[in-house]
């Protein structure tokens, strides 16, 4: 099965895909998915899984690419992939197998995996499914567990204004400001808005209506050392979840970041960057 | 033209500061602060009386629908109310269509439950059912019933196929769908109408839904609350899509919903209906867009279409008085002559053969609703029913038993 990628509108992300980032087309047998993987940098391979808001290139990815070859696949239906591709990915199992096959296609037997928010959940799912394939795991405010006393915010139901207020505590941080900049051209703005909403819908397929799809039972399978980074003021997913993840992963370390909400790698970039890079280098 | 008296069955009493206190009329308005079960019983009873009144006065159809966890309209299952109407109209020998607009297939599991219920209504009414196939609001299907937004549309499509096959199959079959699996289907009962009741697809300006209708030769009901003027752009695009798909401009392909208030004079009507209109538009229609349609619920093409053409959000009612809303044509309110003229003009301009009128809206009390129905039936309905005569415009989307043409049988 093939997807008419030419029908997918050109993706415009908040930072604009820089010239040093290549987009590689990777056809996958599972679900007939034609994956699109952003590739940048040099060094040991690293898989980066983006958040529910969609793939975009940011300063944190630049930092990772300074020391690693970064592979950042677009979630099915988002970024450069065909919008309707999501309809062929029926279950979370399908999605995990897609990531497994993307690693096959890229010739990567073992990689570090960094995931933010929704991408953090997918990083855990991949590492639980194929513990042998994941050498190090970095989770930035991951979704995927549920506590009745600390419910995850219903982020898909929030207005754009409410969502921004829920995501960030440090709005002044330069990467946050960069993200909040909207295109002035009405047509570009419509595409950007539609892409963001659709991305929430495509990722929401695997977490709706409660983001608790059994990961709790699978986390024990993860063997890679894990760094769990959490914004202390995260209003979307409470930092109490840091210990919920850490308690179930054999080798996990937690770093709580002051002055950060749901996106600590933007809100406290200078603090998070060395933490993550050192950990990936085996120094953490 | 076919005219249906449509009812939302709203909660008719809400506090003055409802909008300040609660962010949405759906999901967020708490039962434990606002709801009164005894009053609800009264509201249901009045609403059924109002529908029966319309049926007795010669409307072509009576209409009900489905919503959840809200004060806007709380028929959790329209077929409960359709069953009451089927029995009462049968007993009185009233040839009126039951327009179920309808039960939401995508939020019902398994959806053959609705195939069964619709068949019950068709049997009990002797073949007077119009089977509405709403996709359903996201707030209902996704939030109240937990259906994954991005799957709602494909569940809906599969459910329609399953329902039609369950109604018509002459053998047992197994259904191995993407969303539903059933080992052995042999539906009991089946509808009276052969091969099945006419289908009707309601929508809220999604281009995917128009294409679905034209691909399958199904009629479309545009559920707008902003009147015929604001509907022009939407209906023009609907007819453009019809042409692109090789369909004719038969007005019976289209249906339009309209709030209507009739009184002796324009001035009297404006005064009389003002606060009930404001109650409807300000309190009951207050639902944030992200709650109404969570991400994924609208498919990408429709979403981009809506964002690009600015069809979302331009009909803001916040701060508008009833007078302004009437001037903008959201509601058709006036003397019998005014209402007749406006609806006739609208039917011609939008090219719609089916009209669904809402004659009780918001906080309107029972006696006022009954009088509104009386006036409409006596002074407006006959003129509308003469539009688009069915010996000139074939209406293939209405129960055959109720067809007005000689070939279709007696009415």
XYZ file of C-alpha atoms in Angstrom:
695
model
C 0.000 0.000 0.000
C 1.294 3.415 -0.804
C 0.238 6.874 0.236
C 0.054 9.846 -2.062
C 2.577 12.014 -0.277
C 2.246 14.674 -2.928
C -1.189 15.484 -1.474
C 0.348 16.394 1.868
C 0.807 20.113 2.185
C 4.278 21.332 2.868
C 4.995 21.323 6.564
C 5.908 24.639 8.142
C 7.214 24.265 11.639
C 7.715 26.973 14.205
C 11.429 27.311 13.648
C 11.408 26.437 9.954
C 13.376 23.306 9.051
C 16.950 24.583 8.837
C 19.153 23.914 5.833
C 21.351 21.480 7.763
C 18.373 19.200 8.449
C 17.566 16.630 5.772
C 14.184 14.943 5.445
C 14.591 11.288 4.537
C 11.727 9.215 3.130
C 11.674 5.765 4.708
C 9.079 3.309 3.326
C 7.909 0.880 5.991
C 6.145 -2.437 5.332
C 4.018 -2.246 8.452
C 0.734 -0.399 7.721
C 2.268 0.624 4.357
C 3.553 3.700 6.126
C 5.876 6.047 4.285
C 7.903 7.480 7.141
C 9.565 10.894 7.006
C 12.623 11.250 9.190
C 14.465 14.473 9.859
C 18.206 13.778 9.973
C 20.884 16.172 11.249
C 24.268 16.298 12.935
C 26.961 13.703 13.355
C 28.104 11.318 16.033
C 26.420 8.358 17.739
C 22.823 7.807 16.553
C 19.951 9.226 18.540
C 16.219 8.806 17.962
C 14.098 11.824 18.920
C 10.333 11.475 19.341
C 8.301 14.670 19.251
C 5.368 15.876 21.330
C 1.626 15.844 20.614
C 1.823 19.320 19.086
C 3.762 17.975 16.120
C 7.286 17.830 14.785
C 9.275 21.012 14.656
C 12.950 21.790 14.739
C 14.132 23.660 17.818
C 17.257 24.736 19.699
C 17.201 21.570 21.798
C 17.421 19.435 18.656
C 20.283 21.635 17.448
C 22.046 20.957 20.733
C 21.526 17.208 20.387
C 22.762 17.327 16.780
C 26.049 18.933 17.853
C 27.131 15.608 19.354
C 24.845 13.034 17.738
C 23.310 12.004 14.474
C 19.722 12.877 15.257
C 16.900 10.932 13.622
C 13.529 12.558 14.258
C 10.611 10.724 12.620
C 7.266 12.464 12.128
C 4.356 10.749 13.853
C 2.019 9.241 11.186
C -0.234 11.975 9.784
C 1.999 14.860 10.912
C 4.938 16.818 9.525
C 5.921 15.666 6.056
C 3.875 12.451 6.151
C 0.554 12.008 4.336
C -2.241 13.380 6.514
C -4.416 10.297 5.984
C -1.585 7.900 6.903
C -2.865 7.928 10.468
C -5.979 6.020 9.420
C -3.903 2.952 8.564
C -2.259 2.841 11.985
C -5.010 1.212 13.998
C -3.465 0.458 17.353
C -0.642 1.397 19.670
C 0.917 -1.934 18.762
C 0.954 -0.921 15.102
C 2.711 2.295 16.042
C 5.390 0.570 18.131
C 6.093 -1.842 15.268
C 6.385 1.125 12.898
C 9.136 2.636 15.063
C 10.846 -0.749 15.288
C 10.782 -0.993 11.491
C 12.001 2.587 11.073
C 15.077 1.618 13.102
C 15.492 -1.466 10.857
C 15.280 0.701 7.751
C 17.772 3.198 9.135
C 20.142 0.337 9.965
C 20.259 1.242 13.634
C 20.612 -1.770 15.901
C 20.913 0.182 19.114
C 20.233 3.871 19.781
C 19.688 6.407 22.495
C 16.101 7.586 22.512
C 14.912 11.007 23.628
C 11.187 11.662 23.890
C 9.248 14.704 25.021
C 5.727 14.495 26.456
C 3.786 12.229 24.058
C 7.129 11.267 22.492
C 8.290 10.234 25.957
C 5.478 7.724 26.174
C 6.366 6.343 22.733
C 10.027 6.149 23.748
C 8.989 4.012 26.736
C 6.764 1.816 24.577
C 9.621 1.230 22.136
C 12.109 0.535 24.928
C 9.677 -1.881 26.595
C 8.974 -3.687 23.310
C 12.620 -3.876 22.212
C 14.823 -3.401 25.321
C 17.810 -4.601 23.262
C 17.457 -1.714 20.815
C 17.516 1.184 23.258
C 20.842 2.002 24.856
C 19.890 5.146 26.792
C 16.541 6.735 27.417
C 15.740 10.389 28.097
C 12.172 11.227 29.082
C 11.055 14.856 29.215
C 7.732 15.174 31.089
C 6.353 11.975 29.492
C 2.647 11.127 29.324
C 1.403 7.559 29.689
C 0.532 6.943 33.345
C -2.519 7.979 35.360
C -3.211 8.784 38.992
C -6.723 9.738 40.085
C -5.262 12.160 42.631
C -3.210 13.966 39.969
C -5.151 13.742 36.680
C -3.324 14.718 33.495
C -4.813 17.960 32.128
C -7.319 17.370 29.284
C -4.970 19.175 26.903
C -6.918 18.270 23.758
C -9.941 20.164 25.089
C -8.156 23.384 25.985
C -8.375 26.577 23.961
C -5.049 27.751 22.447
C -4.767 30.358 25.229
C -5.484 27.821 27.967
C -3.036 25.387 26.390
C -0.203 27.928 26.372
C -0.942 28.777 30.017
C -0.890 25.068 30.881
C 2.273 24.251 28.932
C 4.639 26.963 30.110
C 5.590 28.670 33.311
C 8.564 30.541 31.812
C 6.974 32.307 28.871
C 9.940 34.655 28.456
C 12.374 31.891 27.473
C 13.585 32.490 23.902
C 12.583 29.036 22.533
C 9.071 29.485 23.963
C 8.798 32.900 22.315
C 10.026 31.366 19.061
C 7.321 28.687 19.312
C 4.572 31.221 20.014
C 5.414 33.328 16.953
C 2.588 32.884 14.446
C 2.806 33.421 10.671
C 1.252 36.724 9.601
C 0.101 35.404 6.229
C -3.498 34.157 6.727
C -2.985 31.134 4.477
C 0.165 30.086 6.310
C -1.578 30.645 9.608
C -4.480 28.415 8.531
C -2.062 25.627 7.522
C -0.068 25.993 10.729
C -3.235 25.901 12.849
C -4.688 22.948 10.944
C -1.357 21.076 11.234
C -1.225 21.613 14.986
C -4.841 20.552 15.559
C -4.398 17.534 13.289
C -1.198 16.568 15.077
C -3.015 16.642 18.408
C -5.641 14.420 16.834
C -3.134 11.976 15.284
C -1.216 11.513 18.534
C -4.436 11.684 20.556
C -5.505 8.504 18.800
C -3.196 6.611 21.157
C -3.985 8.369 24.427
C -7.700 9.275 24.197
C -9.707 9.580 26.410
C -7.424 8.713 29.320
C -3.662 8.493 28.655
C -3.304 5.165 30.420
C -2.978 2.383 27.860
C -1.160 -0.220 29.916
C 2.325 1.297 29.908
C 2.337 0.829 33.699
C 2.473 -2.950 33.087
C 5.260 -2.718 30.500
C 7.763 -0.287 32.017
C 9.522 -3.094 33.939
C 10.776 -4.491 30.622
C 12.992 -1.441 30.025
C 16.683 -2.204 30.609
C 18.296 1.023 29.359
C 19.456 3.569 31.924
C 16.865 6.345 31.968
C 17.048 10.047 32.731
C 13.667 11.480 33.691
C 13.520 15.275 33.444
C 10.467 17.106 34.742
C 9.510 20.770 35.014
C 8.732 21.493 38.636
C 5.720 23.629 37.682
C 4.353 21.345 34.985
C 0.588 22.011 35.003
C -0.149 19.546 32.225
C 1.371 16.449 33.813
C 2.224 16.813 37.485
C 5.872 16.152 38.475
C 4.545 13.493 40.876
C 4.616 11.274 37.798
C 8.421 11.440 37.707
C 8.575 8.960 40.567
C 5.826 6.836 39.005
C 8.084 6.315 35.983
C 11.308 6.050 37.982
C 9.839 3.466 40.361
C 9.059 1.124 37.461
C 12.230 1.489 35.387
C 15.206 -0.464 36.763
C 17.907 2.194 36.252
C 16.300 5.599 36.404
C 17.371 8.999 37.665
C 15.028 11.951 38.175
C 15.887 15.610 37.648
C 13.260 18.162 38.642
C 13.803 21.511 36.919
C 12.919 24.694 38.783
C 11.342 27.485 36.763
C 9.998 25.142 34.115
C 6.571 23.776 33.213
C 5.825 21.063 30.681
C 8.714 21.865 28.323
C 11.844 22.216 30.485
C 14.187 21.877 27.468
C 12.818 25.227 26.236
C 11.973 26.950 29.484
C 15.350 26.187 31.111
C 17.396 25.301 28.047
C 20.796 26.101 29.594
C 20.135 23.814 32.529
C 18.572 20.904 30.638
C 20.990 20.844 27.686
C 24.098 19.760 29.673
C 22.066 17.372 31.829
C 20.837 15.493 28.794
C 24.111 15.605 26.817
C 26.157 14.391 29.789
C 23.716 11.574 30.428
C 23.796 10.509 26.785
C 27.591 10.450 26.937
C 27.459 8.116 29.916
C 28.579 10.823 32.315
C 25.275 11.123 34.131
C -41.618 21.547 0.402
C -41.628 19.234 3.397
C -41.764 20.925 6.770
C -40.738 19.170 9.966
C -41.351 20.455 13.460
C -38.064 19.882 15.208
C -37.477 19.869 18.941
C -34.251 20.058 20.953
C -35.973 19.526 24.312
C -33.869 22.096 26.154
C -33.625 22.725 29.867
C -35.964 25.709 30.016
C -34.891 27.256 33.309
C -31.328 28.415 33.972
C -29.940 31.078 36.303
C -29.397 34.599 34.964
C -25.631 34.336 35.461
C -25.358 30.891 33.823
C -22.805 32.015 31.240
C -20.610 33.723 33.838
C -20.714 30.691 36.101
C -20.102 27.917 33.590
C -17.753 27.805 30.616
C -20.009 25.582 28.525
C -23.611 24.411 28.241
C -22.249 20.954 27.443
C -20.306 18.828 29.951
C -19.401 21.712 32.272
C -22.880 22.708 33.533
C -23.239 20.534 36.657
C -26.429 18.562 37.205
C -25.996 18.767 40.977
C -26.213 22.553 40.867
C -28.782 23.046 38.103
C -30.748 19.893 37.427
C -34.161 19.070 38.850
C -35.559 15.668 37.895
C -39.175 16.711 38.475
C -38.748 19.678 36.158
C -37.073 17.464 33.574
C -40.147 15.242 33.569
C -42.284 18.316 32.952
C -40.004 19.559 30.145
C -40.092 16.194 28.367
C -43.865 16.035 28.680
C -44.337 19.534 27.282
C -41.924 18.846 24.435
C -43.786 15.688 23.415
C -47.078 17.591 23.593
C -45.614 20.287 21.352
C -44.502 17.712 18.783
C -47.894 16.011 18.854
C -49.589 19.362 18.444
C -47.557 19.991 15.295
C -48.351 16.494 14.014
C -52.091 17.082 14.473
C -51.899 20.423 12.658
C -50.501 18.993 9.444
C -46.700 19.273 9.607
C -45.004 16.756 7.329
C -42.652 15.496 10.008
C -41.723 15.647 13.661
C -38.043 15.639 14.572
C -35.901 14.604 17.527
C -32.165 14.252 18.085
C -29.459 13.042 20.491
C -27.153 14.944 22.838
C -25.448 14.160 26.114
C -24.430 15.807 29.383
C -25.887 19.218 28.583
C -28.683 21.745 29.077
C -29.003 22.578 25.362
C -31.070 19.556 24.474
C -31.087 16.415 26.512
C -32.646 13.638 24.547
C -29.974 11.037 25.316
C -31.673 8.709 22.829
C -34.052 10.208 20.252
C -35.609 6.812 19.684
C -37.161 6.831 23.151
C -39.099 9.907 22.079
C -39.599 8.662 18.529
C -41.267 5.567 20.013
C -43.726 7.731 21.915
C -44.505 9.681 18.752
C -44.846 6.493 16.682
C -47.406 5.053 19.083
C -49.411 8.248 19.588
C -49.571 9.203 15.903
C -50.472 5.637 14.951
C -53.355 5.637 17.446
C -54.651 8.922 16.070
C -54.138 7.944 12.442
C -51.831 10.878 11.697
C -49.696 10.441 8.593
C -46.620 12.272 9.782
C -42.990 11.310 9.221
C -40.764 10.549 12.195
C -37.555 12.409 11.410
C -34.988 10.909 13.742
C -31.998 13.225 13.250
C -30.947 11.172 14.901
C -29.266 8.480 16.852
C -25.469 8.709 16.708
C -24.082 5.497 15.249
C -20.417 6.209 15.946
C -21.065 6.571 19.668
C -23.229 3.485 19.963
C -21.638 0.093 20.280
C -22.539 -2.050 18.521
C -24.274 0.269 16.063
C -26.794 -2.396 15.019
C -28.554 -1.381 18.223
C -29.675 1.668 16.245
C -30.549 -0.455 13.206
C -32.856 -2.378 15.551
C -34.362 0.708 17.158
C -34.969 2.411 13.821
C -36.607 -0.769 12.557
C -38.861 -0.783 15.629
C -39.920 2.797 14.880
C -40.568 1.986 11.228
C -42.640 -1.075 12.152
C -44.640 0.713 14.834
C -45.271 3.747 12.625
C -46.158 1.650 9.590
C -43.259 2.901 7.470
C -43.034 6.567 8.432
C -39.394 6.736 9.550
C -36.720 9.028 8.115
C -33.470 7.546 9.401
C -31.093 10.341 10.352
C -27.393 9.525 10.318
C -25.609 12.212 12.311
C -21.862 12.013 12.662
C -22.471 13.482 16.100
C -20.868 16.397 17.854
C -17.382 15.794 19.138
C -18.442 16.960 22.561
C -21.034 14.184 22.658
C -19.169 11.347 20.975
C -15.626 12.119 22.148
C -16.060 13.761 25.500
C -19.295 12.327 26.865
C -18.932 8.891 25.273
C -15.140 8.582 25.024
C -14.910 7.810 21.293
C -11.456 8.625 19.889
C -11.953 11.840 17.855
C -9.906 10.794 14.830
C -11.819 7.515 14.554
C -15.292 9.002 14.834
C -15.821 9.546 11.112
C -14.616 6.130 9.994
C -16.679 4.454 12.715
C -19.682 6.403 11.451
C -19.113 5.323 7.860
C -18.628 1.696 8.789
C -21.679 1.765 11.052
C -23.890 3.079 8.223
C -22.718 0.276 5.924
C -23.318 -2.269 8.665
C -26.786 -0.893 9.399
C -27.900 -0.914 5.767
C -26.596 -4.442 5.279
C -28.250 -5.621 8.501
C -31.562 -4.166 7.269
C -31.371 -5.685 3.806
C -29.372 -8.953 3.912
C -31.243 -12.093 2.934
C -28.717 -14.349 4.604
C -26.836 -14.522 7.854
C -23.528 -12.713 7.628
C -20.387 -12.133 9.638
C -19.156 -8.537 9.933
C -15.405 -8.196 10.089
C -14.943 -4.455 10.102
C -12.217 -2.139 11.208
C -14.180 -0.945 14.213
C -16.880 -3.569 14.683
C -16.866 -7.342 14.558
C -20.030 -9.411 14.807
C -20.003 -13.175 14.276
C -23.545 -13.712 12.952
C -25.996 -11.014 11.981
C -29.708 -11.663 11.425
C -31.470 -8.471 12.443
C -34.914 -8.595 14.054
C -37.046 -6.685 13.371
C -36.502 -5.135 9.948
C -38.100 -1.933 8.657
C -41.436 -1.857 6.836
C -39.984 0.392 4.127
C -38.352 -1.515 1.299
C -35.410 -1.803 0.938
C -35.030 0.447 3.986
C -36.173 3.837 5.344
C -34.882 6.960 3.590
C -31.610 8.186 5.040
C -30.773 11.771 5.960
C -27.317 13.092 6.810
C -27.162 16.159 9.027
C -24.002 18.227 9.138
C -22.364 21.434 10.208
C -20.587 22.600 7.047
C -17.978 19.844 6.764
C -16.956 19.429 3.118
C -16.320 15.705 3.685
C -19.945 15.233 4.640
C -21.168 16.948 1.448
C -19.036 14.638 -0.654
C -20.275 11.634 1.293
C -23.873 12.649 0.538
C -23.262 13.230 -3.160
C -21.268 10.018 -3.554
C -24.182 8.062 -2.114
C -27.059 10.134 -3.451
C -28.161 11.047 0.084
C -29.811 14.254 1.255
C -27.985 16.661 3.530
C -29.444 18.659 6.410
C -27.476 21.772 7.260
C -27.857 22.409 10.955
C -27.027 26.061 11.308
C -28.333 28.398 13.936
C -27.370 31.495 12.046
C -30.124 31.705 9.506
C -30.458 31.648 5.761
C -28.185 34.600 5.069
C -25.158 33.085 6.767
C -25.982 29.681 5.241
C -25.622 30.992 1.711
C -21.878 30.366 1.454
C -22.241 26.865 2.850
C -25.164 25.844 0.679
C -23.524 27.332 -2.429
C -20.542 25.088 -1.784
C -22.839 22.133 -1.164
C -24.454 22.650 -4.591
C -21.036 23.237 -6.206
C -19.951 19.852 -4.848
C -23.209 18.345 -6.164
C -22.389 19.601 -9.638
C -18.801 18.372 -9.387
C -20.109 14.931 -8.437
C -22.641 14.885 -11.288
C -25.742 15.348 -9.135
C -28.716 17.500 -10.136
C -30.036 20.493 -8.185
C -33.133 18.710 -6.911
C -34.014 20.797 -3.832
C -35.030 17.694 -1.932
C -31.343 16.849 -1.665
C -31.098 19.573 0.957
C -32.652 20.406 4.259
C -32.243 23.445 6.470
C -32.953 24.070 10.138
C -34.441 27.351 11.271
C -35.609 28.854 14.555
C -38.974 30.524 14.001
C -41.221 32.717 16.161
C -44.599 33.921 14.895
C -46.958 36.463 16.501
C -49.739 38.744 15.293
C -47.352 41.574 14.412
C -43.618 41.969 13.853
C -43.308 44.165 16.902
C -45.219 41.783 19.123
C -43.111 38.855 17.928
C -39.887 40.685 18.625
C -40.949 41.556 22.165
C -42.419 38.167 22.910
C -39.530 36.013 21.726
C -36.579 38.247 22.655
C -35.594 36.733 25.960
C -36.084 33.169 24.747
C -33.830 33.838 21.777
C -31.181 35.334 24.024
C -31.518 32.368 26.368
C -30.940 30.036 23.411
C -28.040 31.874 21.772
C -26.267 33.125 24.864
C -26.754 30.287 27.305
C -27.555 27.103 25.400
C -25.224 27.621 22.428
C -22.270 28.525 24.591
C -19.782 25.742 23.789
C -16.055 26.398 23.210
C -14.813 25.189 19.824
C -12.177 22.848 21.269
C -14.867 21.115 23.324
C -17.348 21.045 20.451
C -14.856 19.429 18.097
C -11.728 18.034 19.783
C -8.600 17.633 17.608
C -9.003 14.878 15.026
C -12.804 14.978 15.028
C -12.851 17.124 11.915
C -10.743 15.576 9.151
C -7.748 17.504 7.854
C -9.308 18.700 4.605
C -12.466 19.978 6.303
C -10.363 21.578 9.010
C -8.160 23.438 6.552
C -11.235 24.408 4.552
C -12.946 25.803 7.647
C -9.841 27.674 8.813
C -9.018 29.058 5.372
C -12.516 30.276 4.580
C -13.067 31.501 8.112
C -16.329 29.572 8.392
C -15.508 28.916 12.041
C -16.202 31.635 14.527
C -17.668 34.357 12.342
C -21.120 33.804 13.768
C -20.385 35.023 17.240
C -23.502 35.828 19.211
C -21.838 37.089 22.369
C -23.209 40.491 23.264
C -25.785 40.533 20.483
C -29.304 41.444 21.506
C -32.299 39.505 20.245
C -33.128 42.450 17.995
C -29.682 42.307 16.385
C -29.901 38.548 15.956
C -33.287 38.895 14.291
C -31.905 41.627 12.028
C -29.032 39.370 11.047
C -31.531 36.662 10.240
C -30.319 34.106 12.802
C -33.929 33.540 13.771
C -36.986 34.233 11.637
C -39.286 36.192 13.937
C -42.298 38.264 12.956
C -45.882 38.384 11.780
C -47.208 35.459 9.708
C -46.614 37.446 6.507
C -43.027 38.321 7.469
C -42.192 34.745 8.411
C -43.857 33.360 5.291
C -41.984 35.757 3.028
C -38.621 35.203 4.668
C -38.880 31.416 4.655
C -40.138 31.343 1.062
C -37.289 33.558 -0.054
C -34.789 31.457 1.901
C -36.081 28.167 0.461
C -35.667 29.530 -3.041
C -32.280 31.123 -2.484
C -30.703 28.137 -0.723
C -32.550 25.691 -2.981
C -33.743 23.540 -0.076
C -36.820 21.325 -0.294
C -36.876 20.240 3.321
C -37.264 22.714 6.154
C -36.971 21.889 9.819
C -38.469 24.555 12.009
C -37.761 24.907 15.705
C -40.839 26.490 17.254
C -39.901 26.009 20.896
C -36.466 27.347 21.713
C -34.621 28.283 24.863
C -36.769 29.225 27.816
C -39.970 29.560 25.774
C -42.847 28.401 27.968
C -45.231 25.667 26.883
C -48.251 27.864 26.163
C -46.238 30.256 24.031
C -44.779 27.322 22.070
C -48.268 25.918 21.457
C -49.469 29.292 20.164
C -46.386 29.616 17.969
C -47.153 26.200 16.478
C -50.821 27.195 15.968
C -49.942 30.383 14.122
C -47.244 28.740 12.028
C -49.512 25.854 11.052
C -52.404 28.101 10.121
C -50.635 30.994 8.420
C -47.224 29.845 7.196
C -47.213 26.080 6.679
C -49.700 25.866 3.775
C -47.712 28.324 1.655
C -44.453 26.476 2.295
C -45.988 23.095 1.524
C -46.960 24.379 -1.919
C -43.317 25.080 -2.808
C -41.435 22.535 -4.915
C -44.495 20.401 -5.803
C -43.527 16.760 -5.887
C -44.994 16.115 -9.294
C -42.321 18.484 -10.591
C -39.516 17.730 -8.149
C -39.048 14.084 -7.317
C -38.589 13.502 -3.593
C -36.876 10.151 -3.293
C -35.813 10.853 0.270
C -39.115 10.709 2.118
C -41.245 7.731 3.267
C -43.035 6.481 0.148
C -46.294 6.057 2.033
C -46.321 9.803 2.639
C -45.430 10.894 -0.890
C -47.791 13.504 -2.319
C -47.582 12.424 -5.958
C -50.274 10.091 -7.323
C -47.621 7.517 -8.242
C -46.416 7.372 -4.675
C -49.800 6.439 -3.238
C -52.372 8.230 -1.203
C -51.628 10.660 1.510
